[in-house]
Amino acid sequence: MKAKAADWRAALAATPAGGIAVFQPVNAPVAVRRVARALLEEAAILGGGQVLGFPGGDLLLGNAAGPGQRAAQAMGALTGSTPPSFPLPEGQPPVAALCEAASQATAQPGWSLAGLEAHCAQWRLEDAARLTLLESGPGGVPVAQRLGPAPLGLDDPELEAMARDWVCRRILAALTHPVERARLPMLRPGLRLILDLPLGGLGHGAPLRAGAAGDPNGPIALLPLASLADPVGFAGVAEGLRQGGWTVGLLGTHPAALDAGIAPELLLAAPAGPVPPPPRPAGLIALGRPAPAWCRGAGILHEGFA
């Protein structure tokens, strides 16, 4: 059953010994969050208990541990990150801290198109841009770095794609501006660069040449998967990038993109699901933490296991 977040203290105190708390934070696309919440609701029905909704996430307080543990495992397979769970009553202090933080989080606003565009234009570049490190194989040593926009996690995937495009353009502009560049995350020397690009790529005359054309270890330009909707335009953008020394890749937002039959010469980045996709000549960039074990294979960059 769904309960009011304001009742969380009484609900936590009333959960019997041998129970469980599972907290799913708001850090995933809306479709994933809905499935995760449904798993928590099912665990509450099967094991007794309730699900509390906060601006910052959802909390299962289960009377029996088994259904909650199974829900957490299923959510980990779904999102790539197992949500924290705590035995009760031993785990009451950390659960209370999570509830305090989640109750004070800012609820996601409803955006108009104009409001979202204004937000992306005014968003602090230090917050709008994100740098993540990627590994290859089981070694645990970063070999690449990805510079791209921080996700907003909007309910509407079209608005999320627009926001990504606008922020990508701001990052591109900042890379060629000596003052604005200092507001971006500092790139690490020696690591291969993966740069998120908007639909149109670098744009006309952008001075971001990467190096010699055809370098298999050159920097990677990630274009949104939606670029394929215009095959002729995409072919021109991709060829221009290759001539500028970039390896061309596509960015999907769901693990299903890994099985989408993308052209073999294109590198593909997408969230990693629990099952490995068919091998690809151009390799993969598996997104999400922790990465499944299959991501340690040859030719796969992944975001790590910690």
mmCIF file with all atom_site columns, N, CA, C and O in Angstrom, residues 97-145:
data_model
loop_
_atom_site.group_PDB
_atom_site.id
_atom_site.type_symbol
_atom_site.label_atom_id
_atom_site.label_alt_id
_atom_site.label_comp_id
_atom_site.label_asym_id
_atom_site.label_entity_id
_atom_site.label_seq_id
_atom_site.pdbx_PDB_ins_code
_atom_site.Cartn_x
_atom_site.Cartn_y
_atom_site.Cartn_z
_atom_site.occupancy
_atom_site.B_iso_or_equiv
_atom_site.pdbx_formal_charge
_atom_site.auth_seq_id
_atom_site.auth_comp_id
_atom_site.auth_asym_id
_atom_site.auth_atom_id
_atom_site.pdbx_PDB_model_num
ATOM 1   N N  . ALA A 1 97  ? 18.073 8.656  8.323   1.00 0.00 ? 97  ALA A N  1
ATOM 2   C CA . ALA A 1 97  ? 18.860 9.683  7.634   1.00 0.00 ? 97  ALA A CA 1
ATOM 3   C C  . ALA A 1 97  ? 18.453 9.785  6.167   1.00 0.00 ? 97  ALA A C  1
ATOM 4   O O  . ALA A 1 97  ? 18.338 10.892 5.618   1.00 0.00 ? 97  ALA A O  1
ATOM 5   N N  . LEU A 1 98  ? 18.230 8.638  5.517   1.00 0.00 ? 98  LEU A N  1
ATOM 6   C CA . LEU A 1 98  ? 17.775 8.655  4.126   1.00 0.00 ? 98  LEU A CA 1
ATOM 7   C C  . LEU A 1 98  ? 16.418 9.339  3.995   1.00 0.00 ? 98  LEU A C  1
ATOM 8   O O  . LEU A 1 98  ? 16.177 10.124 3.068   1.00 0.00 ? 98  LEU A O  1
ATOM 9   N N  . CYS A 1 99  ? 15.521 9.043  4.923   1.00 0.00 ? 99  CYS A N  1
ATOM 10  C CA . CYS A 1 99  ? 14.182 9.639  4.876   1.00 0.00 ? 99  CYS A CA 1
ATOM 11  C C  . CYS A 1 99  ? 14.244 11.154 5.067   1.00 0.00 ? 99  CYS A C  1
ATOM 12  O O  . CYS A 1 99  ? 13.523 11.902 4.396   1.00 0.00 ? 99  CYS A O  1
ATOM 13  N N  . GLU A 1 100 ? 15.093 11.609 5.977   1.00 0.00 ? 100 GLU A N  1
ATOM 14  C CA . GLU A 1 100 ? 15.241 13.050 6.194   1.00 0.00 ? 100 GLU A CA 1
ATOM 15  C C  . GLU A 1 100 ? 15.707 13.731 4.912   1.00 0.00 ? 100 GLU A C  1
ATOM 16  O O  . GLU A 1 100 ? 15.145 14.758 4.495   1.00 0.00 ? 100 GLU A O  1
ATOM 17  N N  . ALA A 1 101 ? 16.730 13.163 4.277   1.00 0.00 ? 101 ALA A N  1
ATOM 18  C CA . ALA A 1 101 ? 17.253 13.772 3.053   1.00 0.00 ? 101 ALA A CA 1
ATOM 19  C C  . ALA A 1 101 ? 16.232 13.704 1.921   1.00 0.00 ? 101 ALA A C  1
ATOM 20  O O  . ALA A 1 101 ? 16.046 14.674 1.181   1.00 0.00 ? 101 ALA A O  1
ATOM 21  N N  . ALA A 1 102 ? 15.558 12.554 1.780   1.00 0.00 ? 102 ALA A N  1
ATOM 22  C CA . ALA A 1 102 ? 14.602 12.385 0.685   1.00 0.00 ? 102 ALA A CA 1
ATOM 23  C C  . ALA A 1 102 ? 13.390 13.292 0.847   1.00 0.00 ? 102 ALA A C  1
ATOM 24  O O  . ALA A 1 102 ? 12.816 13.761 -0.137  1.00 0.00 ? 102 ALA A O  1
ATOM 25  N N  . SER A 1 103 ? 12.992 13.546 2.091   1.00 0.00 ? 103 SER A N  1
ATOM 26  C CA . SER A 1 103 ? 11.823 14.402 2.318   1.00 0.00 ? 103 SER A CA 1
ATOM 27  C C  . SER A 1 103 ? 12.132 15.865 2.033   1.00 0.00 ? 103 SER A C  1
ATOM 28  O O  . SER A 1 103 ? 11.228 16.651 1.755   1.00 0.00 ? 103 SER A O  1
ATOM 29  N N  . GLN A 1 104 ? 13.414 16.238 2.097   1.00 0.00 ? 104 GLN A N  1
ATOM 30  C CA . GLN A 1 104 ? 13.801 17.623 1.856   1.00 0.00 ? 104 GLN A CA 1
ATOM 31  C C  . GLN A 1 104 ? 14.228 17.875 0.415   1.00 0.00 ? 104 GLN A C  1
ATOM 32  O O  . GLN A 1 104 ? 14.524 19.007 0.048   1.00 0.00 ? 104 GLN A O  1
ATOM 33  N N  . ALA A 1 105 ? 14.269 16.810 -0.396  1.00 0.00 ? 105 ALA A N  1
ATOM 34  C CA . ALA A 1 105 ? 14.658 16.974 -1.796  1.00 0.00 ? 105 ALA A CA 1
ATOM 35  C C  . ALA A 1 105 ? 13.617 17.804 -2.539  1.00 0.00 ? 105 ALA A C  1
ATOM 36  O O  . ALA A 1 105 ? 12.442 17.858 -2.164  1.00 0.00 ? 105 ALA A O  1
ATOM 37  N N  . THR A 1 106 ? 14.060 18.451 -3.578  1.00 0.00 ? 106 THR A N  1
ATOM 38  C CA . THR A 1 106 ? 13.166 19.268 -4.388  1.00 0.00 ? 106 THR A CA 1
ATOM 39  C C  . THR A 1 106 ? 12.455 18.391 -5.403  1.00 0.00 ? 106 THR A C  1
ATOM 40  O O  . THR A 1 106 ? 13.095 17.657 -6.157  1.00 0.00 ? 106 THR A O  1
ATOM 41  N N  . ALA A 1 107 ? 11.145 18.449 -5.407  1.00 0.00 ? 107 ALA A N  1
ATOM 42  C CA . ALA A 1 107 ? 10.378 17.669 -6.374  1.00 0.00 ? 107 ALA A CA 1
ATOM 43  C C  . ALA A 1 107 ? 10.672 18.163 -7.790  1.00 0.00 ? 107 ALA A C  1
ATOM 44  O O  . ALA A 1 107 ? 10.897 19.353 -8.022  1.00 0.00 ? 107 ALA A O  1
ATOM 45  N N  . GLN A 1 108 ? 10.695 17.226 -8.723  1.00 0.00 ? 108 GLN A N  1
ATOM 46  C CA . GLN A 1 108 ? 10.976 17.574 -10.115 1.00 0.00 ? 108 GLN A CA 1
ATOM 47  C C  . GLN A 1 108 ? 9.902  18.499 -10.662 1.00 0.00 ? 108 GLN A C  1
ATOM 48  O O  . GLN A 1 108 ? 8.711  18.216 -10.576 1.00 0.00 ? 108 GLN A O  1
ATOM 49  N N  . PRO A 1 109 ? 10.296 19.644 -11.238 1.00 0.00 ? 109 PRO A N  1
ATOM 50  C CA . PRO A 1 109 ? 9.288  20.575 -11.750 1.00 0.00 ? 109 PRO A CA 1
ATOM 51  C C  . PRO A 1 109 ? 8.684  20.078 -13.057 1.00 0.00 ? 109 PRO A C  1
ATOM 52  O O  . PRO A 1 109 ? 9.271  19.266 -13.764 1.00 0.00 ? 109 PRO A O  1
ATOM 53  N N  . GLY A 1 110 ? 7.501  20.580 -13.346 1.00 0.00 ? 110 GLY A N  1
ATOM 54  C CA . GLY A 1 110 ? 6.907  20.338 -14.649 1.00 0.00 ? 110 GLY A CA 1
ATOM 55  C C  . GLY A 1 110 ? 7.394  21.433 -15.590 1.00 0.00 ? 110 GLY A C  1
ATOM 56  O O  . GLY A 1 110 ? 7.257  22.614 -15.290 1.00 0.00 ? 110 GLY A O  1
ATOM 57  N N  . TRP A 1 111 ? 7.962  21.050 -16.730 1.00 0.00 ? 111 TRP A N  1
ATOM 58  C CA . TRP A 1 111 ? 8.600  22.029 -17.602 1.00 0.00 ? 111 TRP A CA 1
ATOM 59  C C  . TRP A 1 111 ? 7.722  22.338 -18.801 1.00 0.00 ? 111 TRP A C  1
ATOM 60  O O  . TRP A 1 111 ? 7.180  21.433 -19.435 1.00 0.00 ? 111 TRP A O  1
ATOM 61  N N  . SER A 1 112 ? 7.645  23.601 -19.139 1.00 0.00 ? 112 SER A N  1
ATOM 62  C CA . SER A 1 112 ? 7.194  23.990 -20.464 1.00 0.00 ? 112 SER A CA 1
ATOM 63  C C  . SER A 1 112 ? 8.421  23.995 -21.367 1.00 0.00 ? 112 SER A C  1
ATOM 64  O O  . SER A 1 112 ? 9.563  24.003 -20.887 1.00 0.00 ? 112 SER A O  1
ATOM 65  N N  . LEU A 1 113 ? 8.198  24.007 -22.671 1.00 0.00 ? 113 LEU A N  1
ATOM 66  C CA . LEU A 1 113 ? 9.330  23.993 -23.597 1.00 0.00 ? 113 LEU A CA 1
ATOM 67  C C  . LEU A 1 113 ? 10.194 25.236 -23.402 1.00 0.00 ? 113 LEU A C  1
ATOM 68  O O  . LEU A 1 113 ? 11.423 25.151 -23.319 1.00 0.00 ? 113 LEU A O  1
ATOM 69  N N  . ALA A 1 114 ? 9.530  26.401 -23.284 1.00 0.00 ? 114 ALA A N  1
ATOM 70  C CA . ALA A 1 114 ? 10.287 27.642 -23.102 1.00 0.00 ? 114 ALA A CA 1
ATOM 71  C C  . ALA A 1 114 ? 11.005 27.651 -21.759 1.00 0.00 ? 114 ALA A C  1
ATOM 72  O O  . ALA A 1 114 ? 12.152 28.095 -21.656 1.00 0.00 ? 114 ALA A O  1
ATOM 73  N N  . GLY A 1 115 ? 10.337 27.141 -20.720 1.00 0.00 ? 115 GLY A N  1
ATOM 74  C CA . GLY A 1 115 ? 10.955 27.116 -19.403 1.00 0.00 ? 115 GLY A CA 1
ATOM 75  C C  . GLY A 1 115 ? 12.159 26.197 -19.359 1.00 0.00 ? 115 GLY A C  1
ATOM 76  O O  . GLY A 1 115 ? 13.177 26.515 -18.727 1.00 0.00 ? 115 GLY A O  1
ATOM 77  N N  . LEU A 1 116 ? 12.059 25.052 -20.039 1.00 0.00 ? 116 LEU A N  1
ATOM 78  C CA . LEU A 1 116 ? 13.177 24.119 -20.060 1.00 0.00 ? 116 LEU A CA 1
ATOM 79  C C  . LEU A 1 116 ? 14.361 24.711 -20.820 1.00 0.00 ? 116 LEU A C  1
ATOM 80  O O  . LEU A 1 116 ? 15.514 24.587 -20.390 1.00 0.00 ? 116 LEU A O  1
ATOM 81  N N  . GLU A 1 117 ? 14.081 25.363 -21.941 1.00 0.00 ? 117 GLU A N  1
ATOM 82  C CA . GLU A 1 117 ? 15.169 25.979 -22.713 1.00 0.00 ? 117 GLU A CA 1
ATOM 83  C C  . GLU A 1 117 ? 15.862 27.059 -21.884 1.00 0.00 ? 117 GLU A C  1
ATOM 84  O O  . GLU A 1 117 ? 17.100 27.161 -21.877 1.00 0.00 ? 117 GLU A O  1
ATOM 85  N N  . ALA A 1 118 ? 15.073 27.851 -21.162 1.00 0.00 ? 118 ALA A N  1
ATOM 86  C CA . ALA A 1 118 ? 15.662 28.896 -20.318 1.00 0.00 ? 118 ALA A CA 1
ATOM 87  C C  . ALA A 1 118 ? 16.497 28.276 -19.198 1.00 0.00 ? 118 ALA A C  1
ATOM 88  O O  . ALA A 1 118 ? 17.584 28.769 -18.871 1.00 0.00 ? 118 ALA A O  1
ATOM 89  N N  . HIS A 1 119 ? 15.999 27.189 -18.620 1.00 0.00 ? 119 HIS A N  1
ATOM 90  C CA . HIS A 1 119 ? 16.757 26.525 -17.557 1.00 0.00 ? 119 HIS A CA 1
ATOM 91  C C  . HIS A 1 119 ? 18.097 26.017 -18.075 1.00 0.00 ? 119 HIS A C  1
ATOM 92  O O  . HIS A 1 119 ? 19.135 26.193 -17.420 1.00 0.00 ? 119 HIS A O  1
ATOM 93  N N  . CYS A 1 120 ? 18.094 25.387 -19.249 1.00 0.00 ? 120 CYS A N  1
ATOM 94  C CA . CYS A 1 120 ? 19.334 24.845 -19.807 1.00 0.00 ? 120 CYS A CA 1
ATOM 95  C C  . CYS A 1 120 ? 20.320 25.958 -20.158 1.00 0.00 ? 120 CYS A C  1
ATOM 96  O O  . CYS A 1 120 ? 21.533 25.762 -20.084 1.00 0.00 ? 120 CYS A O  1
ATOM 97  N N  . ALA A 1 121 ? 19.797 27.122 -20.534 1.00 0.00 ? 121 ALA A N  1
ATOM 98  C CA . ALA A 1 121 ? 20.669 28.243 -20.869 1.00 0.00 ? 121 ALA A CA 1
ATOM 99  C C  . ALA A 1 121 ? 21.281 28.878 -19.622 1.00 0.00 ? 121 ALA A C  1
ATOM 100 O O  . ALA A 1 121 ? 22.406 29.392 -19.667 1.00 0.00 ? 121 ALA A O  1
ATOM 101 N N  . GLN A 1 122 ? 20.542 28.825 -18.499 1.00 0.00 ? 122 GLN A N  1
ATOM 102 C CA . GLN A 1 122 ? 20.990 29.492 -17.274 1.00 0.00 ? 122 GLN A CA 1
ATOM 103 C C  . GLN A 1 122 ? 21.623 28.541 -16.267 1.00 0.00 ? 122 GLN A C  1
ATOM 104 O O  . GLN A 1 122 ? 22.221 28.976 -15.278 1.00 0.00 ? 122 GLN A O  1
ATOM 105 N N  . TRP A 1 123 ? 21.499 27.243 -16.492 1.00 0.00 ? 123 TRP A N  1
ATOM 106 C CA . TRP A 1 123 ? 22.018 26.225 -15.583 1.00 0.00 ? 123 TRP A CA 1
ATOM 107 C C  . TRP A 1 123 ? 23.519 26.430 -15.396 1.00 0.00 ? 123 TRP A C  1
ATOM 108 O O  . TRP A 1 123 ? 24.259 26.598 -16.374 1.00 0.00 ? 123 TRP A O  1
ATOM 109 N N  . ARG A 1 124 ? 23.964 26.428 -14.162 1.00 0.00 ? 124 ARG A N  1
ATOM 110 C CA . ARG A 1 124 ? 25.397 26.556 -13.892 1.00 0.00 ? 124 ARG A CA 1
ATOM 111 C C  . ARG A 1 124 ? 26.168 25.488 -14.662 1.00 0.00 ? 124 ARG A C  1
ATOM 112 O O  . ARG A 1 124 ? 25.867 24.306 -14.548 1.00 0.00 ? 124 ARG A O  1
ATOM 113 N N  . LEU A 1 125 ? 27.144 25.932 -15.445 1.00 0.00 ? 125 LEU A N  1
ATOM 114 C CA . LEU A 1 125 ? 27.874 24.982 -16.283 1.00 0.00 ? 125 LEU A CA 1
ATOM 115 C C  . LEU A 1 125 ? 28.594 23.941 -15.426 1.00 0.00 ? 125 LEU A C  1
ATOM 116 O O  . LEU A 1 125 ? 28.761 22.794 -15.839 1.00 0.00 ? 125 LEU A O  1
ATOM 117 N N  . GLU A 1 126 ? 29.011 24.337 -14.222 1.00 0.00 ? 126 GLU A N  1
ATOM 118 C CA . GLU A 1 126 ? 29.654 23.402 -13.317 1.00 0.00 ? 126 GLU A CA 1
ATOM 119 C C  . GLU A 1 126 ? 28.733 22.235 -12.941 1.00 0.00 ? 126 GLU A C  1
ATOM 120 O O  . GLU A 1 126 ? 29.198 21.137 -12.635 1.00 0.00 ? 126 GLU A O  1
ATOM 121 N N  . ASP A 1 127 ? 27.412 22.477 -12.961 1.00 0.00 ? 127 ASP A N  1
ATOM 122 C CA . ASP A 1 127 ? 26.436 21.435 -12.649 1.00 0.00 ? 127 ASP A CA 1
ATOM 123 C C  . ASP A 1 127 ? 25.891 20.757 -13.902 1.00 0.00 ? 127 ASP A C  1
ATOM 124 O O  . ASP A 1 127 ? 25.506 19.585 -13.863 1.00 0.00 ? 127 ASP A O  1
ATOM 125 N N  . ALA A 1 128 ? 25.824 21.509 -14.992 1.00 0.00 ? 128 ALA A N  1
ATOM 126 C CA . ALA A 1 128 ? 25.226 20.977 -16.218 1.00 0.00 ? 128 ALA A CA 1
ATOM 127 C C  . ALA A 1 128 ? 26.130 19.989 -16.936 1.00 0.00 ? 128 ALA A C  1
ATOM 128 O O  . ALA A 1 128 ? 25.647 19.100 -17.643 1.00 0.00 ? 128 ALA A O  1
ATOM 129 N N  . ALA A 1 129 ? 27.446 20.135 -16.782 1.00 0.00 ? 129 ALA A N  1
ATOM 130 C CA . ALA A 1 129 ? 28.399 19.243 -17.447 1.00 0.00 ? 129 ALA A CA 1
ATOM 131 C C  . ALA A 1 129 ? 28.893 18.195 -16.458 1.00 0.00 ? 129 ALA A C  1
ATOM 132 O O  . ALA A 1 129 ? 29.098 18.486 -15.282 1.00 0.00 ? 129 ALA A O  1
ATOM 133 N N  . ARG A 1 130 ? 29.092 16.977 -16.953 1.00 0.00 ? 130 ARG A N  1
ATOM 134 C CA . ARG A 1 130 ? 29.509 15.878 -16.083 1.00 0.00 ? 130 ARG A CA 1
ATOM 135 C C  . ARG A 1 130 ? 30.628 15.093 -16.754 1.00 0.00 ? 130 ARG A C  1
ATOM 136 O O  . ARG A 1 130 ? 30.574 14.814 -17.950 1.00 0.00 ? 130 ARG A O  1
ATOM 137 N N  . LEU A 1 131 ? 31.638 14.725 -15.957 1.00 0.00 ? 131 LEU A N  1
ATOM 138 C CA . LEU A 1 131 ? 32.750 13.920 -16.445 1.00 0.00 ? 131 LEU A CA 1
ATOM 139 C C  . LEU A 1 131 ? 32.724 12.577 -15.726 1.00 0.00 ? 131 LEU A C  1
ATOM 140 O O  . LEU A 1 131 ? 32.699 12.533 -14.495 1.00 0.00 ? 131 LEU A O  1
ATOM 141 N N  . THR A 1 132 ? 32.705 11.487 -16.485 1.00 0.00 ? 132 THR A N  1
ATOM 142 C CA . THR A 1 132 ? 32.764 10.144 -15.909 1.00 0.00 ? 132 THR A CA 1
ATOM 143 C C  . THR A 1 132 ? 33.972 9.410  -16.485 1.00 0.00 ? 132 THR A C  1
ATOM 144 O O  . THR A 1 132 ? 34.401 9.662  -17.617 1.00 0.00 ? 132 THR A O  1
ATOM 145 N N  . LEU A 1 133 ? 34.526 8.500  -15.696 1.00 0.00 ? 133 LEU A N  1
ATOM 146 C CA . LEU A 1 133 ? 35.694 7.721  -16.101 1.00 0.00 ? 133 LEU A CA 1
ATOM 147 C C  . LEU A 1 133 ? 35.267 6.313  -16.491 1.00 0.00 ? 133 LEU A C  1
ATOM 148 O O  . LEU A 1 133 ? 34.353 5.746  -15.889 1.00 0.00 ? 133 LEU A O  1
ATOM 149 N N  . LEU A 1 134 ? 35.935 5.763  -17.497 1.00 0.00 ? 134 LEU A N  1
ATOM 150 C CA . LEU A 1 134 ? 35.602 4.436  -17.983 1.00 0.00 ? 134 LEU A CA 1
ATOM 151 C C  . LEU A 1 134 ? 36.822 3.534  -17.957 1.00 0.00 ? 134 LEU A C  1
ATOM 152 O O  . LEU A 1 134 ? 37.955 3.988  -18.124 1.00 0.00 ? 134 LEU A O  1
ATOM 153 N N  . GLU A 1 135 ? 36.558 2.248  -17.736 1.00 0.00 ? 135 GLU A N  1
ATOM 154 C CA . GLU A 1 135 ? 37.598 1.232  -17.654 1.00 0.00 ? 135 GLU A CA 1
ATOM 155 C C  . GLU A 1 135 ? 37.440 0.256  -18.818 1.00 0.00 ? 135 GLU A C  1
ATOM 156 O O  . GLU A 1 135 ? 36.427 0.255  -19.511 1.00 0.00 ? 135 GLU A O  1
ATOM 157 N N  . SER A 1 136 ? 38.445 -0.587 -18.991 1.00 0.00 ? 136 SER A N  1
ATOM 158 C CA . SER A 1 136 ? 38.385 -1.640 -19.987 1.00 0.00 ? 136 SER A CA 1
ATOM 159 C C  . SER A 1 136 ? 38.945 -2.913 -19.372 1.00 0.00 ? 136 SER A C  1
ATOM 160 O O  . SER A 1 136 ? 40.052 -2.893 -18.811 1.00 0.00 ? 136 SER A O  1
ATOM 161 N N  . GLY A 1 137 ? 38.177 -4.008 -19.442 1.00 0.00 ? 137 GLY A N  1
ATOM 162 C CA . GLY A 1 137 ? 38.629 -5.249 -18.840 1.00 0.00 ? 137 GLY A CA 1
ATOM 163 C C  . GLY A 1 137 ? 38.491 -5.213 -17.326 1.00 0.00 ? 137 GLY A C  1
ATOM 164 O O  . GLY A 1 137 ? 37.844 -4.345 -16.753 1.00 0.00 ? 137 GLY A O  1
ATOM 165 N N  . PRO A 1 138 ? 39.132 -6.145 -16.641 1.00 0.00 ? 138 PRO A N  1
ATOM 166 C CA . PRO A 1 138 ? 38.970 -6.267 -15.192 1.00 0.00 ? 138 PRO A CA 1
ATOM 167 C C  . PRO A 1 138 ? 39.967 -5.452 -14.377 1.00 0.00 ? 138 PRO A C  1
ATOM 168 O O  . PRO A 1 138 ? 39.977 -5.521 -13.150 1.00 0.00 ? 138 PRO A O  1
ATOM 169 N N  . GLY A 1 139 ? 40.826 -4.654 -15.046 1.00 0.00 ? 139 GLY A N  1
ATOM 170 C CA . GLY A 1 139 ? 41.938 -4.031 -14.343 1.00 0.00 ? 139 GLY A CA 1
ATOM 171 C C  . GLY A 1 139 ? 41.554 -2.954 -13.351 1.00 0.00 ? 139 GLY A C  1
ATOM 172 O O  . GLY A 1 139 ? 42.269 -2.705 -12.396 1.00 0.00 ? 139 GLY A O  1
ATOM 173 N N  . GLY A 1 140 ? 40.447 -2.253 -13.563 1.00 0.00 ? 140 GLY A N  1
ATOM 174 C CA . GLY A 1 140 ? 40.038 -1.200 -12.655 1.00 0.00 ? 140 GLY A CA 1
ATOM 175 C C  . GLY A 1 140 ? 40.784 0.104  -12.826 1.00 0.00 ? 140 GLY A C  1
ATOM 176 O O  . GLY A 1 140 ? 40.692 0.991  -11.984 1.00 0.00 ? 140 GLY A O  1
ATOM 177 N N  . VAL A 1 141 ? 41.531 0.278  -13.930 1.00 0.00 ? 141 VAL A N  1
ATOM 178 C CA . VAL A 1 141 ? 42.274 1.509  -14.193 1.00 0.00 ? 141 VAL A CA 1
ATOM 179 C C  . VAL A 1 141 ? 41.555 2.302  -15.280 1.00 0.00 ? 141 VAL A C  1
ATOM 180 O O  . VAL A 1 141 ? 41.263 1.755  -16.349 1.00 0.00 ? 141 VAL A O  1
ATOM 181 N N  . PRO A 1 142 ? 41.243 3.577  -15.054 1.00 0.00 ? 142 PRO A N  1
ATOM 182 C CA . PRO A 1 142 ? 40.552 4.358  -16.085 1.00 0.00 ? 142 PRO A CA 1
ATOM 183 C C  . PRO A 1 142 ? 41.388 4.459  -17.360 1.00 0.00 ? 142 PRO A C  1
ATOM 184 O O  . PRO A 1 142 ? 42.606 4.676  -17.304 1.00 0.00 ? 142 PRO A O  1
ATOM 185 N N  . VAL A 1 143 ? 40.722 4.290  -18.493 1.00 0.00 ? 143 VAL A N  1
ATOM 186 C CA . VAL A 1 143 ? 41.397 4.416  -19.780 1.00 0.00 ? 143 VAL A CA 1
ATOM 187 C C  . VAL A 1 143 ? 40.722 5.463  -20.661 1.00 0.00 ? 143 VAL A C  1
ATOM 188 O O  . VAL A 1 143 ? 41.266 5.826  -21.702 1.00 0.00 ? 143 VAL A O  1
ATOM 189 N N  . ALA A 1 144 ? 39.547 5.926  -20.263 1.00 0.00 ? 144 ALA A N  1
ATOM 190 C CA . ALA A 1 144 ? 38.815 6.909  -21.059 1.00 0.00 ? 144 ALA A CA 1
ATOM 191 C C  . ALA A 1 144 ? 38.000 7.793  -20.127 1.00 0.00 ? 144 ALA A C  1
ATOM 192 O O  . ALA A 1 144 ? 37.752 7.455  -18.974 1.00 0.00 ? 144 ALA A O  1
ATOM 193 N N  . GLN A 1 145 ? 37.592 8.940  -20.653 1.00 0.00 ? 145 GLN A N  1
ATOM 194 C CA . GLN A 1 145 ? 36.781 9.888  -19.893 1.00 0.00 ? 145 GLN A CA 1
ATOM 195 C C  . GLN A 1 145 ? 35.681 10.424 -20.796 1.00 0.00 ? 145 GLN A C  1
ATOM 196 O O  . GLN A 1 145 ? 35.922 10.725 -21.965 1.00 0.00 ? 145 GLN A O  1
#
